[in-house]
CSV table of C-alpha atoms in Angstrom, one decimal:
chain,number,residue,atom,x,y,z
S,1,UNK,CA,20.9,4.1,-17.6
S,2,UNK,CA,18.2,3.6,-20.1
S,3,UNK,CA,15.6,6.3,-20.9
S,4,UNK,CA,12.8,4.1,-19.5
S,5,UNK,CA,14.4,3.9,-16.1
S,6,UNK,CA,15.2,7.6,-16.0
S,7,UNK,CA,11.5,8.3,-16.5
S,8,UNK,CA,10.6,6.3,-13.4
S,9,UNK,CA,9.0,3.1,-14.8
S,10,UNK,CA,9.4,0.6,-12.0
S,11,UNK,CA,10.8,-2.8,-12.9
S,12,UNK,CA,8.7,-5.9,-12.8
S,13,UNK,CA,10.8,-7.2,-9.9
S,14,UNK,CA,10.2,-4.2,-7.8
S,15,UNK,CA,6.5,-4.3,-8.5
S,16,UNK,CA,6.3,-8.0,-7.7
S,17,UNK,CA,8.4,-7.6,-4.5
S,18,UNK,CA,6.1,-4.7,-3.3
S,19,UNK,CA,2.9,-6.7,-3.9
S,20,UNK,CA,4.4,-9.8,-2.2
S,21,UNK,CA,5.6,-7.7,0.8
S,22,UNK,CA,2.1,-6.2,1.1
S,23,UNK,CA,0.5,-9.6,0.8
S,24,UNK,CA,2.8,-11.1,3.4
S,25,UNK,CA,2.4,-8.3,5.8
S,26,UNK,CA,-1.4,-8.3,5.6
S,27,UNK,CA,-1.5,-12.1,5.6
S,28,UNK,CA,0.6,-12.4,8.7
S,29,UNK,CA,-1.4,-9.7,10.5
S,30,UNK,CA,-4.8,-11.2,9.5
S,31,UNK,CA,-3.8,-14.8,10.3
S,32,UNK,CA,-2.6,-13.6,13.7
S,33,UNK,CA,-5.8,-11.7,14.3
S,34,UNK,CA,-7.9,-14.6,13.2
S,35,UNK,CA,-6.2,-17.0,15.5
S,36,UNK,CA,-5.9,-14.6,18.5
S,37,UNK,CA,-7.5,-15.6,21.7
S,38,UNK,CA,-9.2,-12.2,22.3
S,39,UNK,CA,-12.6,-10.7,22.4
S,40,UNK,CA,-14.3,-9.8,19.1
S,41,UNK,CA,-14.2,-6.1,20.0
S,42,UNK,CA,-10.4,-6.3,20.5
S,43,UNK,CA,-10.0,-7.9,17.1
S,44,UNK,CA,-12.2,-5.2,15.6
S,45,UNK,CA,-9.9,-2.5,17.2
S,46,UNK,CA,-6.8,-4.1,15.7
S,47,UNK,CA,-8.4,-4.5,12.3
S,48,UNK,CA,-9.6,-0.9,12.3
S,49,UNK,CA,-6.2,0.5,13.4
S,50,UNK,CA,-4.6,-1.6,10.6
S,51,UNK,CA,-6.9,-0.4,7.9
S,52,UNK,CA,-6.7,3.2,9.2
S,53,UNK,CA,-2.9,3.0,9.1
S,54,UNK,CA,-2.8,1.7,5.5
S,55,UNK,CA,-5.2,4.4,4.3
S,56,UNK,CA,-3.2,7.1,6.1
S,57,UNK,CA,0.1,5.9,4.7
S,58,UNK,CA,-1.3,5.9,1.1
S,59,UNK,CA,-2.8,9.3,1.6
S,60,UNK,CA,0.4,10.8,3.0
S,61,UNK,CA,2.4,9.2,0.2
S,62,UNK,CA,0.1,10.8,-2.4
S,63,UNK,CA,0.2,14.2,-0.8
S,64,UNK,CA,4.0,14.2,-0.6
S,65,UNK,CA,4.3,13.0,-4.2
S,66,UNK,CA,1.8,15.6,-5.4
S,67,UNK,CA,3.8,18.4,-3.7
S,68,UNK,CA,7.0,17.0,-5.3
S,69,UNK,CA,5.3,17.2,-8.7
S,70,UNK,CA,4.0,20.7,-8.1
S,71,UNK,CA,0.4,19.6,-7.8
S,72,UNK,CA,-1.4,21.8,-5.3
S,73,UNK,CA,-1.9,20.2,-1.9
S,74,UNK,CA,-3.2,22.2,1.0
S,75,UNK,CA,-1.1,22.2,4.2
S,76,UNK,CA,-4.1,21.1,6.2
S,77,UNK,CA,-4.5,17.9,4.1
S,78,UNK,CA,-0.8,17.0,4.6
S,79,UNK,CA,-1.2,17.7,8.3
S,80,UNK,CA,-4.2,15.5,8.6
S,81,UNK,CA,-2.4,12.7,6.7
S,82,UNK,CA,0.6,12.9,9.0
S,83,UNK,CA,-1.7,13.0,12.1
S,84,UNK,CA,-3.7,10.0,10.8
S,85,UNK,CA,-0.5,8.0,10.3
S,86,UNK,CA,1.0,8.9,13.6
S,87,UNK,CA,-2.4,8.3,15.3
S,88,UNK,CA,-2.6,4.8,13.9
S,89,UNK,CA,1.0,4.0,15.0
S,90,UNK,CA,0.2,5.4,18.5
S,91,UNK,CA,-3.1,3.5,18.8
S,92,UNK,CA,-1.4,0.2,17.8
S,93,UNK,CA,1.4,0.8,20.3
S,94,UNK,CA,-1.0,1.6,23.1
S,95,UNK,CA,-3.2,-1.3,22.2
S,96,UNK,CA,-0.3,-3.7,22.2
S,97,UNK,CA,1.3,-2.3,25.3
S,98,UNK,CA,-2.0,-2.9,27.2
S,99,UNK,CA,-2.9,-6.2,25.6
S,100,UNK,CA,-2.7,-9.5,27.4
S,101,UNK,CA,-0.5,-11.1,24.8
S,102,UNK,CA,3.0,-12.7,24.9
S,103,UNK,CA,5.8,-10.3,23.9
S,104,UNK,CA,6.4,-12.4,20.8
S,105,UNK,CA,2.7,-12.0,19.8
S,106,UNK,CA,3.0,-8.2,20.3
S,107,UNK,CA,6.1,-8.2,18.1
S,108,UNK,CA,4.3,-10.3,15.5
S,109,UNK,CA,1.5,-7.7,15.2
S,110,UNK,CA,4.0,-4.8,15.2
S,111,UNK,CA,6.2,-6.3,12.4
S,112,UNK,CA,3.2,-7.2,10.3
S,113,UNK,CA,1.8,-3.7,10.7
S,114,UNK,CA,5.1,-2.0,9.9
S,115,UNK,CA,5.8,-4.2,6.9
S,116,UNK,CA,2.3,-3.6,5.5
S,117,UNK,CA,2.7,0.2,5.9
S,118,UNK,CA,6.0,0.2,4.0
S,119,UNK,CA,4.7,-2.1,1.3
S,120,UNK,CA,1.5,-0.2,0.7
S,121,UNK,CA,3.5,2.9,0.1
S,122,UNK,CA,5.7,1.0,-2.4
S,123,UNK,CA,2.7,-0.4,-4.2
S,124,UNK,CA,1.1,3.1,-4.4
S,125,UNK,CA,4.4,4.5,-5.7
S,126,UNK,CA,4.5,1.8,-8.4
S,127,UNK,CA,0.9,2.4,-9.5
S,128,UNK,CA,1.5,6.1,-9.8
S,129,UNK,CA,4.8,5.6,-11.6
S,130,UNK,CA,3.3,3.3,-14.1
S,131,UNK,CA,0.4,5.7,-14.7
S,132,UNK,CA,2.8,8.5,-15.3
S,133,UNK,CA,4.9,6.4,-17.6
S,134,UNK,CA,1.8,5.3,-19.6
S,135,UNK,CA,0.6,8.9,-19.9
S,136,UNK,CA,3.9,9.9,-21.2
S,137,UNK,CA,4.3,6.9,-23.6
S,138,UNK,CA,0.8,5.7,-24.4
S,139,UNK,CA,2.0,3.5,-27.3
S,140,UNK,CA,4.6,1.6,-25.3
S,141,UNK,CA,2.1,-0.5,-23.3
S,142,UNK,CA,-0.5,-1.2,-25.9
S,143,UNK,CA,-0.5,-4.8,-27.1
S,144,UNK,CA,-1.3,-5.6,-30.7
S,145,UNK,CA,-4.7,-7.2,-31.3
S,146,UNK,CA,-4.4,-10.9,-31.7
S,147,UNK,CA,-4.8,-12.0,-35.4
S,148,UNK,CA,-7.4,-14.7,-34.6
S,149,UNK,CA,-9.8,-12.0,-33.6
S,150,UNK,CA,-9.8,-10.5,-37.1
S,151,UNK,CA,-11.2,-13.7,-38.7
S,152,UNK,CA,-14.6,-13.5,-40.2
S,153,UNK,CA,-16.2,-16.1,-38.0
S,154,UNK,CA,-16.0,-13.7,-35.1
């Protein structure tokens, strides 16, 4: 195993796959929401629950990662992050249970939501890993200045 991988720098393939998964999950959810035959207030509910869930997942991931790296995190913040994530899952489940949708449509929203939650955690992890790597090795990601910028006409 190379030293780079031991230090937690994510590979380009993992970064790309994470962003693609997030884009697909969000895209599927939003396209389904856009095309849904439901009232605007229902669409607003599902949009808000989706955004709330994404924020809660990122917040929880950050709190857990901070604790793992011995960065102080209060127990109340971790508790709130867990509560917010579970609340978003419960709200989506209750909303879909009571929705006048086909079972396949309910599954469509559930899978889009779950995929987006997983992917947003992976994207956040990649961003944090890259920031840590760049802080540890600042010279490894700096690109040399292109020679044409050093010409006198600029």
